[in-house]
PDB file of C-alpha atoms in Angstrom:
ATOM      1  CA  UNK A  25      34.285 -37.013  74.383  1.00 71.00           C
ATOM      2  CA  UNK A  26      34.392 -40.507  74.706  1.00 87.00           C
ATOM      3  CA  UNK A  27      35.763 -42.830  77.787  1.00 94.00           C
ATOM      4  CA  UNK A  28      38.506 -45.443  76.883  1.00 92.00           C
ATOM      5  CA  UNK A  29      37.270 -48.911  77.551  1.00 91.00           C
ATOM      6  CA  UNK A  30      36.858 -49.938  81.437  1.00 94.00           C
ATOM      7  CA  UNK A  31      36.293 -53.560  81.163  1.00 88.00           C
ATOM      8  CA  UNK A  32      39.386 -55.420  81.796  1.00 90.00           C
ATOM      9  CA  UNK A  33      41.655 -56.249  79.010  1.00 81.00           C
ATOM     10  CA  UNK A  34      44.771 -58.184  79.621  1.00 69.00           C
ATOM     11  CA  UNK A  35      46.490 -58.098  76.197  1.00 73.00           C
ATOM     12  CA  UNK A  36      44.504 -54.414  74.911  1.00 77.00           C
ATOM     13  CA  UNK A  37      47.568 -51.672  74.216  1.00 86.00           C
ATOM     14  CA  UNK A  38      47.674 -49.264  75.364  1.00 92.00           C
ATOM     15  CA  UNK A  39      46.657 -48.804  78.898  1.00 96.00           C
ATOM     16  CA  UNK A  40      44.133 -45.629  79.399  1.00 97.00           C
ATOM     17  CA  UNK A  41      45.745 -42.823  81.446  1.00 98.00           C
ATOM     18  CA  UNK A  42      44.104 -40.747  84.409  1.00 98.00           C
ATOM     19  CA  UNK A  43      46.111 -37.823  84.860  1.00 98.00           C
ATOM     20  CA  UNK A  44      45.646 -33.918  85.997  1.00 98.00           C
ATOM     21  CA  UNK A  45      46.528 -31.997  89.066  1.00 97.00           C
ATOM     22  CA  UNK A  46      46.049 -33.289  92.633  1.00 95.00           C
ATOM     23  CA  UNK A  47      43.681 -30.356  93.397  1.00 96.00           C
ATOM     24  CA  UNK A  48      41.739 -27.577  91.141  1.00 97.00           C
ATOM     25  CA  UNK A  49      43.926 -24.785  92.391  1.00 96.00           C
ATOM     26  CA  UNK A  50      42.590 -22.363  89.674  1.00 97.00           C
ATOM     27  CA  UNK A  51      40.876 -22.263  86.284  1.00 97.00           C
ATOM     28  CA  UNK A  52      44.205 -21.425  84.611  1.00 98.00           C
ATOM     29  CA  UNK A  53      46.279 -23.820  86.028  1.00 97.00           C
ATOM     30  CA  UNK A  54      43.336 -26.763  85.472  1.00 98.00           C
ATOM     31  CA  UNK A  55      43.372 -25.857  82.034  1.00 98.00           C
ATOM     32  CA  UNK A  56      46.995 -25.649  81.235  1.00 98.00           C
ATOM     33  CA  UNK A  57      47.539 -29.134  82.335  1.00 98.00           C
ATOM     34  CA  UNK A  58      44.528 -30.447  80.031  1.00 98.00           C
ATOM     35  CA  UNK A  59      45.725 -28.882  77.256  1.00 98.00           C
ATOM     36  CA  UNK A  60      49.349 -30.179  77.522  1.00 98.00           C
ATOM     37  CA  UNK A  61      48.136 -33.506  78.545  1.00 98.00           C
ATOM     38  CA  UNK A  62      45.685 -34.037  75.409  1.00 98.00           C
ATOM     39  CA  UNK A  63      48.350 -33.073  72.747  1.00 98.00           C
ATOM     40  CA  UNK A  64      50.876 -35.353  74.675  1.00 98.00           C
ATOM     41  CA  UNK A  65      47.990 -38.633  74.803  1.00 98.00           C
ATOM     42  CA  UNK A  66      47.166 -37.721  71.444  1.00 98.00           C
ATOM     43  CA  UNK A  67      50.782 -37.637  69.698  1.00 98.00           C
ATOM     44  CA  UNK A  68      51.034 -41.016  72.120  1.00 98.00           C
ATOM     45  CA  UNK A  69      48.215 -42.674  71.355  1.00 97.00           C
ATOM     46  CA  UNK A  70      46.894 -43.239  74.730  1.00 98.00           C
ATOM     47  CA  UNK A  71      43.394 -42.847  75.667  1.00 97.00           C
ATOM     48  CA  UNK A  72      42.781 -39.962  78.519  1.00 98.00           C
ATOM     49  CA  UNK A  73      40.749 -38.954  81.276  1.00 98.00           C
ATOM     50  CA  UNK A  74      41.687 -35.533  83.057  1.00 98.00           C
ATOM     51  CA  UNK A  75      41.291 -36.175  86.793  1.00 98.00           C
ATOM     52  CA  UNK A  76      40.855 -33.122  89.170  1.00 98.00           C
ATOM     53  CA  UNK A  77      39.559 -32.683  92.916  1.00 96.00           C
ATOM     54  CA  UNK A  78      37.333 -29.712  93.475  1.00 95.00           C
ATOM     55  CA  UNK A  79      37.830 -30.811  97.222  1.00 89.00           C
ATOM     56  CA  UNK A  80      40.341 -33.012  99.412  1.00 81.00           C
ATOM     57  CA  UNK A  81      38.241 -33.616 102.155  1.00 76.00           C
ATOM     58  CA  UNK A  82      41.269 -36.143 103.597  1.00 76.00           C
ATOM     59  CA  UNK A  83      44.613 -33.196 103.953  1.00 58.00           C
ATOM     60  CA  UNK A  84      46.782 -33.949 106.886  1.00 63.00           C
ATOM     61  CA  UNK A  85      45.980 -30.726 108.061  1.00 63.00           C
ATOM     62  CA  UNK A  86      43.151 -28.676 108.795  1.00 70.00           C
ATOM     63  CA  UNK A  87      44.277 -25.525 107.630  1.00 67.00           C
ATOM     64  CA  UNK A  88      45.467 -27.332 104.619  1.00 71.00           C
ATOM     65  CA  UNK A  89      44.445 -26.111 100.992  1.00 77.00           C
ATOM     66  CA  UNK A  90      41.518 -28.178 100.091  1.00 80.00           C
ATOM     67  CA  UNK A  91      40.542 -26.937  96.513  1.00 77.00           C
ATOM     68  CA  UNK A  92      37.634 -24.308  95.242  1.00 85.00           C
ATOM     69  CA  UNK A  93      34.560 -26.194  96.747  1.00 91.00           C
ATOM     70  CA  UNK A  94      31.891 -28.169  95.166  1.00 94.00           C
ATOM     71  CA  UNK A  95      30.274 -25.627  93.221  1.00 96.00           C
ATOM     72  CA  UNK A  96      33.546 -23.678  91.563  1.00 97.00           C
ATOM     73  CA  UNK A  97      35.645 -26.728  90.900  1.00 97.00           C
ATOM     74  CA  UNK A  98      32.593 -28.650  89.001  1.00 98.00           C
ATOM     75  CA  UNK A  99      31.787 -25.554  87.063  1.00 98.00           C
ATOM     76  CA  UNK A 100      35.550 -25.757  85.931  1.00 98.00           C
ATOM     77  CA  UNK A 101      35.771 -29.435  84.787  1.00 98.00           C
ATOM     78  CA  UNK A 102      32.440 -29.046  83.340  1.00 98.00           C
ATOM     79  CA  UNK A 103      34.423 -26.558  81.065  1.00 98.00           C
ATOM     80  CA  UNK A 104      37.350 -28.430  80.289  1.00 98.00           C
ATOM     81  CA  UNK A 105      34.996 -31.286  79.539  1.00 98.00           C
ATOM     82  CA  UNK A 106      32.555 -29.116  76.912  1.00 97.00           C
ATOM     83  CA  UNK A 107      36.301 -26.896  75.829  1.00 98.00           C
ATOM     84  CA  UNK A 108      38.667 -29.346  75.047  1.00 98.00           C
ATOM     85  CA  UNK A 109      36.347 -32.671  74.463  1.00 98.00           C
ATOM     86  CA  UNK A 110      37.915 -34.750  77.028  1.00 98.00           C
ATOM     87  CA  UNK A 111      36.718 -37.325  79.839  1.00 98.00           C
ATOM     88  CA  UNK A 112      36.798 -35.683  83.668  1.00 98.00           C
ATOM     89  CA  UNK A 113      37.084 -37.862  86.746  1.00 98.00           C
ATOM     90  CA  UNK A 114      37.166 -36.431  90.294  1.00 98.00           C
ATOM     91  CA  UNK A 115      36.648 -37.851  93.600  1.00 97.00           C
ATOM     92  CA  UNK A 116      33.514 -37.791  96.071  1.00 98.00           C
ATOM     93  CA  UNK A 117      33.897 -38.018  99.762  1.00 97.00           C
ATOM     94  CA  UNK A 118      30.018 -37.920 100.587  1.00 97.00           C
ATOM     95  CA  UNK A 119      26.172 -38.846  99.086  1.00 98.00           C
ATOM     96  CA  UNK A 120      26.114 -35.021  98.529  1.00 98.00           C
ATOM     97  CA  UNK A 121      29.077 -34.394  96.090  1.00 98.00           C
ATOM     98  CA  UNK A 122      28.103 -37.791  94.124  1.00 98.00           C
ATOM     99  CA  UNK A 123      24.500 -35.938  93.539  1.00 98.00           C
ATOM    100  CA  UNK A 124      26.132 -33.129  92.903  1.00 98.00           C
ATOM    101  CA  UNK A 125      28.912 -34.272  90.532  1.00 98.00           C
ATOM    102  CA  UNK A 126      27.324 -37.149  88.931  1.00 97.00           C
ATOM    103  CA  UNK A 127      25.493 -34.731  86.044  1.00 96.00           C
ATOM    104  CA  UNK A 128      28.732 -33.120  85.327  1.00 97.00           C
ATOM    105  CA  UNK A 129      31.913 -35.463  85.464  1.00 98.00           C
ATOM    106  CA  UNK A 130      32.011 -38.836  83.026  1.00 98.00           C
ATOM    107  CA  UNK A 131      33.890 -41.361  85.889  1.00 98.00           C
ATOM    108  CA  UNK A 132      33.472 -40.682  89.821  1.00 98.00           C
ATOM    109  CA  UNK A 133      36.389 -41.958  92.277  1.00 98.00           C
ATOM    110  CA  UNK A 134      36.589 -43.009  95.869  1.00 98.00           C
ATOM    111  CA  UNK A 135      39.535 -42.137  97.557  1.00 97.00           C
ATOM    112  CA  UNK A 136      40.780 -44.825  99.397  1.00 96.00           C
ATOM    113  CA  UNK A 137      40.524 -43.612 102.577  1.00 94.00           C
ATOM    114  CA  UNK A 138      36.727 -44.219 102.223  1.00 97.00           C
ATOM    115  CA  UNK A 139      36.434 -47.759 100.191  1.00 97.00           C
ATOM    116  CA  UNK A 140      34.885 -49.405 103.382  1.00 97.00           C
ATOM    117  CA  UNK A 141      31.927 -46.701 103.555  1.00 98.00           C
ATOM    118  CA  UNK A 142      28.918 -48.584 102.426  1.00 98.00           C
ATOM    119  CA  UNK A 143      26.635 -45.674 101.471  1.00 98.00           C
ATOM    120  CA  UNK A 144      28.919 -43.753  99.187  1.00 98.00           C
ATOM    121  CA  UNK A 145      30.086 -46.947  97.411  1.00 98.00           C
ATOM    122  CA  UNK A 146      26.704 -47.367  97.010  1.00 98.00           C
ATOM    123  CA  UNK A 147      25.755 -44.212  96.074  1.00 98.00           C
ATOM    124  CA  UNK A 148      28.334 -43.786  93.970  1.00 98.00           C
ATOM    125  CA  UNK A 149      27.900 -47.153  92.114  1.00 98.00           C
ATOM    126  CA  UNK A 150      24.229 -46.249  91.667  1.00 98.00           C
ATOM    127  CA  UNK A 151      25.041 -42.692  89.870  1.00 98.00           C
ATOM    128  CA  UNK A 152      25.015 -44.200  86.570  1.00 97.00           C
ATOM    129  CA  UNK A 153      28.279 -43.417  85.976  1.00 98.00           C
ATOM    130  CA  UNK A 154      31.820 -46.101  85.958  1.00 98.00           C
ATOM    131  CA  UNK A 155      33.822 -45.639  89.640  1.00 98.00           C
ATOM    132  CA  UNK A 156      37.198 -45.794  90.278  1.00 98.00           C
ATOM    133  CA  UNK A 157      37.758 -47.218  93.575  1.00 98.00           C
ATOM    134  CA  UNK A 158      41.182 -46.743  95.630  1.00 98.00           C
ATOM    135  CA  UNK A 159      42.147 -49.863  97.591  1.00 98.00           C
ATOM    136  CA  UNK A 160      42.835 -48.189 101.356  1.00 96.00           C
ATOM    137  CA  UNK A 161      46.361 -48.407 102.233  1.00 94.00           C
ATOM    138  CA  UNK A 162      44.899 -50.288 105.140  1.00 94.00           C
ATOM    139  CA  UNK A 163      43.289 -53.355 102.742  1.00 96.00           C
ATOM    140  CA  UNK A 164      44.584 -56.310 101.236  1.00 97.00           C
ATOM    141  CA  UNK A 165      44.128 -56.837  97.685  1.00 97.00           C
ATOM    142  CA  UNK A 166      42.076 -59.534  98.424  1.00 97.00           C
ATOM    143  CA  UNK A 167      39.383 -57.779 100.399  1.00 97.00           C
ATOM    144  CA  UNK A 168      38.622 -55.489  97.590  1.00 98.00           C
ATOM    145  CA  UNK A 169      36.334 -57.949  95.913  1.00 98.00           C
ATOM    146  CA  UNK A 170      34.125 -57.177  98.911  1.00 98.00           C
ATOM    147  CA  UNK A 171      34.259 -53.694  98.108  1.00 98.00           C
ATOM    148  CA  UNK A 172      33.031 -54.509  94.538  1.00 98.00           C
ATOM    149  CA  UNK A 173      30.322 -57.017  95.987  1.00 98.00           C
ATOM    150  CA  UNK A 174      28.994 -53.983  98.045  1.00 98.00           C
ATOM    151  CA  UNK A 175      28.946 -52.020  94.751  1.00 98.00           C
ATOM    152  CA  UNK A 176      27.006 -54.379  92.608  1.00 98.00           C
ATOM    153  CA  UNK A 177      24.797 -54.931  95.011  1.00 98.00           C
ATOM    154  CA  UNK A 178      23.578 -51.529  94.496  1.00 98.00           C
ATOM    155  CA  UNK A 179      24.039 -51.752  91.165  1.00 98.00           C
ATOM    156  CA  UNK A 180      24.742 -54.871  89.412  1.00 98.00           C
ATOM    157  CA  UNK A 181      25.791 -53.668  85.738  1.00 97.00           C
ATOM    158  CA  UNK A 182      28.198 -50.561  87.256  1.00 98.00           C
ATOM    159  CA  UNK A 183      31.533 -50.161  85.661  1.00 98.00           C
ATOM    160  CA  UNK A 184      33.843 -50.411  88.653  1.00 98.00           C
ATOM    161  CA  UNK A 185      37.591 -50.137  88.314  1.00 98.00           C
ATOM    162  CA  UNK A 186      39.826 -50.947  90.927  1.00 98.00           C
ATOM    163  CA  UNK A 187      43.226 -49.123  92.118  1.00 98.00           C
ATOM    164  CA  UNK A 188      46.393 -49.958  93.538  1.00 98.00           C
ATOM    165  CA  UNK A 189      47.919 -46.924  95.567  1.00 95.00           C
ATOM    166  CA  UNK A 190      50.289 -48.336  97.652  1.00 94.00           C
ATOM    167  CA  UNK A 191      50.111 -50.207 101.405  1.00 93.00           C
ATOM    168  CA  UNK A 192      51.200 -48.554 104.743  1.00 89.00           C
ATOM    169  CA  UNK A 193      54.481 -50.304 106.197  1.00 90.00           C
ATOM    170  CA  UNK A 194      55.150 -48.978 109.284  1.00 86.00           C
ATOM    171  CA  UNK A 195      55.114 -44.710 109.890  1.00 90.00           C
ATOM    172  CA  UNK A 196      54.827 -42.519 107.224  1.00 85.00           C
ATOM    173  CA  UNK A 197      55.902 -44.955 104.566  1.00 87.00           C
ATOM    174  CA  UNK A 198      54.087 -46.776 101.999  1.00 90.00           C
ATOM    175  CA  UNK A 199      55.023 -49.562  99.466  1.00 93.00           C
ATOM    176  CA  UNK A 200      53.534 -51.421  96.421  1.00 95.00           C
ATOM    177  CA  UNK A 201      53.100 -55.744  96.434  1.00 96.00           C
ATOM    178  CA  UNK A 202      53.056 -55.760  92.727  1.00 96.00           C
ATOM    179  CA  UNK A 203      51.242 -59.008  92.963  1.00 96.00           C
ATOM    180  CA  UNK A 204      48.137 -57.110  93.899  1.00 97.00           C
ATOM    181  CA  UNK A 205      47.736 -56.250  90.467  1.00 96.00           C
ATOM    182  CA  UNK A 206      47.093 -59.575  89.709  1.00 94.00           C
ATOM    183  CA  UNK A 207      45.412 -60.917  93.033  1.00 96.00           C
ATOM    184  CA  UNK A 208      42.651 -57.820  92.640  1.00 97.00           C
ATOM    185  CA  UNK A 209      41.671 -59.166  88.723  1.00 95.00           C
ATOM    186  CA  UNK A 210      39.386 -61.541  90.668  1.00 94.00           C
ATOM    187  CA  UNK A 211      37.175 -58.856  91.219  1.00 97.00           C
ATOM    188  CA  UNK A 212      36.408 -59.596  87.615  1.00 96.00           C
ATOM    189  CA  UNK A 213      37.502 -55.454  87.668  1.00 97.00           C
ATOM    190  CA  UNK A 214      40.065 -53.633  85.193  1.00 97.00           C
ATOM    191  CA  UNK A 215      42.750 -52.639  87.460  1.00 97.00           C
ATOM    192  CA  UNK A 216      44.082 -49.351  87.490  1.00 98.00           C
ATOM    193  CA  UNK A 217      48.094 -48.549  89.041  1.00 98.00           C
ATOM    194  CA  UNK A 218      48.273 -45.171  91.109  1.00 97.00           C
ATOM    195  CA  UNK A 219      51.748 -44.344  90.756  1.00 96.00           C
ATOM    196  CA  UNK A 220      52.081 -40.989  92.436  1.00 95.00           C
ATOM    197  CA  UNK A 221      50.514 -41.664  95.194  1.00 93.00           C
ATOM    198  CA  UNK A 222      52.095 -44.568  96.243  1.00 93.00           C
ATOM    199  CA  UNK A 223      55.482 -42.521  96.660  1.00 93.00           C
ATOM    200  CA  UNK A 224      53.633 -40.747  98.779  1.00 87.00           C
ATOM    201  CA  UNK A 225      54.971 -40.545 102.645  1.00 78.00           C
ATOM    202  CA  UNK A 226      52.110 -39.634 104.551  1.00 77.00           C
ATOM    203  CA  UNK A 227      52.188 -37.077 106.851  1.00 70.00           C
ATOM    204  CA  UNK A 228      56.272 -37.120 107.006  1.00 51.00           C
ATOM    205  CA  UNK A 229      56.208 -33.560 106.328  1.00 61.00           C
ATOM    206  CA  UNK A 230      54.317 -32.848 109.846  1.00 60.00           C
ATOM    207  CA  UNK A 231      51.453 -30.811 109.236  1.00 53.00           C
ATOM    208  CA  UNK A 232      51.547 -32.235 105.149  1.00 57.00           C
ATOM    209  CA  UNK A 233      52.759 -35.581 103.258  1.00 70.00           C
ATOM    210  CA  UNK A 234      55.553 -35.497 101.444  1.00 74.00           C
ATOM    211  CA  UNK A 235      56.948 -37.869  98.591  1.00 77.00           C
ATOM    212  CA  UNK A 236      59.230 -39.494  96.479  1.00 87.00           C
ATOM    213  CA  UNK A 237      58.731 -38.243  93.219  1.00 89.00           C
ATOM    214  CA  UNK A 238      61.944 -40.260  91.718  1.00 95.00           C
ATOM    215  CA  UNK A 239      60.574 -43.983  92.379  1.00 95.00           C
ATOM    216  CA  UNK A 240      57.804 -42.682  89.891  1.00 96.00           C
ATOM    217  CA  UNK A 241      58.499 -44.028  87.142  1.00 97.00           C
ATOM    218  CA  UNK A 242      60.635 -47.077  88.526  1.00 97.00           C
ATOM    219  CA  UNK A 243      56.945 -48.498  89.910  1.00 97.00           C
ATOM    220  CA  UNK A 244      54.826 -46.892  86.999  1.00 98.00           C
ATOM    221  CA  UNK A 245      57.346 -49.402  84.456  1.00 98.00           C
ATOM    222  CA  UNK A 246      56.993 -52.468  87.042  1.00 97.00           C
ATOM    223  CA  UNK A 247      52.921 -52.250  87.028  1.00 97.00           C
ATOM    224  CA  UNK A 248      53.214 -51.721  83.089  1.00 96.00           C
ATOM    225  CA  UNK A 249      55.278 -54.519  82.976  1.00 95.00           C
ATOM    226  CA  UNK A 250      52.600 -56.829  84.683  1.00 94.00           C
ATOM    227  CA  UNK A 251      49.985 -55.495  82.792  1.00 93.00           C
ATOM    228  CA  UNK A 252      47.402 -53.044  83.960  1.00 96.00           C
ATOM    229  CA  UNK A 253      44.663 -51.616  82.259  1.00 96.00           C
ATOM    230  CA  UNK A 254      45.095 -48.104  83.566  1.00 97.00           C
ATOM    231  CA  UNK A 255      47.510 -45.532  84.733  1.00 98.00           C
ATOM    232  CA  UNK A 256      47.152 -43.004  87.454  1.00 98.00           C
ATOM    233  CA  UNK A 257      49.567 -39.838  87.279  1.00 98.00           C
ATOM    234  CA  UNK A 258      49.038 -37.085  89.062  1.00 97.00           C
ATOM    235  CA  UNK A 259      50.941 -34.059  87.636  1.00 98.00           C
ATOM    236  CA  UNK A 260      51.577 -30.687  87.753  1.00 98.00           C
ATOM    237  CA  UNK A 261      53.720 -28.244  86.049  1.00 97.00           C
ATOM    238  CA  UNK A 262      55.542 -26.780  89.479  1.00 96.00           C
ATOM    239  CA  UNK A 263      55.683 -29.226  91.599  1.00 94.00           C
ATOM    240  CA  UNK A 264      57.453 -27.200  93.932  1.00 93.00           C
ATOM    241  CA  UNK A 265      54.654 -24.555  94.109  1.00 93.00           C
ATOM    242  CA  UNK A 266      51.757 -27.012  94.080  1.00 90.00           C
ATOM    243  CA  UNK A 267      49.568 -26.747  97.099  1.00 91.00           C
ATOM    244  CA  UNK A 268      48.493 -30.256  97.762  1.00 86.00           C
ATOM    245  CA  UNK A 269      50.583 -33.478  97.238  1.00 81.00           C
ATOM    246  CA  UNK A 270      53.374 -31.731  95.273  1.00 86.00           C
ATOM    247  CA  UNK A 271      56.194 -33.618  96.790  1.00 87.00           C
ATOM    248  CA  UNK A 272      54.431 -37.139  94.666  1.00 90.00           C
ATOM    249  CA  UNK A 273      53.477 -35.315  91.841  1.00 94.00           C
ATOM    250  CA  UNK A 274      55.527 -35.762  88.606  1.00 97.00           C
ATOM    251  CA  UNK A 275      56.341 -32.452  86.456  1.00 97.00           C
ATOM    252  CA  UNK A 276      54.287 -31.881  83.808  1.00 98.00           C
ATOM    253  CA  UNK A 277      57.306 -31.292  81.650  1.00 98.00           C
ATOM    254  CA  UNK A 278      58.626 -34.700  81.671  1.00 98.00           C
ATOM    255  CA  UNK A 279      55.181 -36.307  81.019  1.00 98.00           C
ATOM    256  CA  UNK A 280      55.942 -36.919  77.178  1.00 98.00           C
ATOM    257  CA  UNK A 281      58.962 -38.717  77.881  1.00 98.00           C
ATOM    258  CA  UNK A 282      58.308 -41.535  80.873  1.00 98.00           C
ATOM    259  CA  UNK A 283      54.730 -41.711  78.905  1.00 98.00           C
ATOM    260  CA  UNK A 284      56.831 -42.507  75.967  1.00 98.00           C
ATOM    261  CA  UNK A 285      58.965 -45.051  77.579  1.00 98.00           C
ATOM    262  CA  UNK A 286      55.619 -46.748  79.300  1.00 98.00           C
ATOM    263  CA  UNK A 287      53.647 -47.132  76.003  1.00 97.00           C
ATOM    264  CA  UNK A 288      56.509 -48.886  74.215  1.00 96.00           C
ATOM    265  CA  UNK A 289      56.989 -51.254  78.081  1.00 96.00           C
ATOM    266  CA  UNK A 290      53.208 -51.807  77.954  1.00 96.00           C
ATOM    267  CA  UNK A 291      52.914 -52.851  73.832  1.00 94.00           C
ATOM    268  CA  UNK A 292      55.898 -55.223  74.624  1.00 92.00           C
ATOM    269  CA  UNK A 293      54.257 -56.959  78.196  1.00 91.00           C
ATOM    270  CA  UNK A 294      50.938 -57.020  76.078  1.00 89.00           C
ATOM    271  CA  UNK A 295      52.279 -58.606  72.997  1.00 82.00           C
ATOM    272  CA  UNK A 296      51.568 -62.003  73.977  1.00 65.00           C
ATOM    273  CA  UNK A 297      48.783 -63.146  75.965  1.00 53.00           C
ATOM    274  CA  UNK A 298      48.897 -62.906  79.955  1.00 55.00           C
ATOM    275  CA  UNK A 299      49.434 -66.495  81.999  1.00 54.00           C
ATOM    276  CA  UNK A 300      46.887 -66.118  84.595  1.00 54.00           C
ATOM    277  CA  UNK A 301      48.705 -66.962  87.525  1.00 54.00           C
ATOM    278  CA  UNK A 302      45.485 -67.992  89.534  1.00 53.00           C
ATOM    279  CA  UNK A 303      45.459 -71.074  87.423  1.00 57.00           C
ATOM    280  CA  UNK A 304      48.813 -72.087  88.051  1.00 57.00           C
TER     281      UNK A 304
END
């Protein structure tokens, strides 16, 4: 199991993919997407990390489903990871779970909630391993190269990658500056689109979020379009039934055909080299 290339690449095709269920709801269900989602990046081509939460420490609600804890959920993607040979990613919310997950995953994430927090960028960035860090919806794109300062600090040579997820515009309601894509490649970071969770309409659902699963792949073609060096897709095969961010996830079933449509968008936007804009 090898990890696609994080540096940042404007003209490399195709992008890498980071894809899996919101939340480890069960073994079964972790597994089933993995398996459907390395034939589909393997017919297509597209190199593929499995991403998984074994806890969402950041639910709208307290009594909301937050996954099988630390110990369960690692022991699971530390199977799928030995089983089926792929790359795992999952996020950390404190020092604790980075110690803890560090020895078992291949790429640790930072939700964006918690890109300001000093120690576990730190801590994270230190682990040895690359991070994927979630701009908050609260940031501009510009302030994330302070986020990656704070990282390389700790650890100068860390692979850090750097994710769009959307910006909040007034209640419950998020959108996407596409141009953030290109203003956060002066991080000197490969930048990575989340395009499930900025559908996402936080906490519109009162005690949950709910979504707009139909802009999906309207924004996932427009970041293609400009470029990006990796995808974020959450997914799961009932949406309906899935018990955290369903509403913004897109069904597993029609994976293989909008990852189709994006790998033939992306070979065509890479096929000459990238103007950067900056020097304009």
């Amino acid at each position: 199991m090898t990890l696609p290339d994080l540096r940042p690449g404007l003209t490399r095709s195709p992008f890498y993919l980071i894809s899996g269920p919101c939340v480890i709801e069960s073994r079964e269900l972790a597994f089933e997407v993995a398996t459907t989602l390395k034939s589909i990046t393997a017919d297509l081509d597209i190199p593929f990390v499995f991403k998984a939460s074994f806890d969402k420490a950041n639910r709208t609600s307290g009594v909301s489903f937050r996954g099988l804890g630390r110990t369960q959920g690692l022991e699971i993607l530390s199977e799928i990871r030995e089983s089926l040979k792929v790359p795992v990613l999952t996020d950390v919310h404190s020092l604790a779970d980075v110690d803890a997950a560090k020895n078992v995953v291949d790429y640790l994430q930072i939700p964006a909630f918690l890109c300001r927090q000093t120690d576990l960028v730190q801590a994270a960035a230190s682990s040895g391993l690359p991070v994927n860090i979630k701009k908050g919806q609260f940031l501009s794109p510009e302030e994330m190269t302070q986020v990656v300062n704070k990282a390389h600090a700790a650890q100068p040579d860390a692979v850090i990658t750097v994710c769009e997820r959307g910006v909040s515009f007034g209640y419950h309601n998020l959108v996407v500056d596409m141009r953030s894509l290109e203003i956060m490649r002066q991080t000197g970071c490969a930048v990575v689109f989340d395009s499930t969770h900025s559908v996402q309409l936080p906490g519109a659902g009162g005690d949950r979020s709910s979504g707009q699963r139909q802009y999906i792949p309207l924004l996932a073609r427009a970041a293609v379009a400009v470029g990006i060096d990796g995808l974020f897709m959450e997914t799961h095969p009932r949406p309906e039934e899935a018990l955290s961010d369903g509403p913004n996830a897109w069904p597993l079933k029609h994976m293989k055909e909008l990852l189709t449509a994006l790998v033939a968008l992306d070979k065509l936007a890479k096929r000459d080299a990238i103007i950067s804009f900056t020097d304009l």
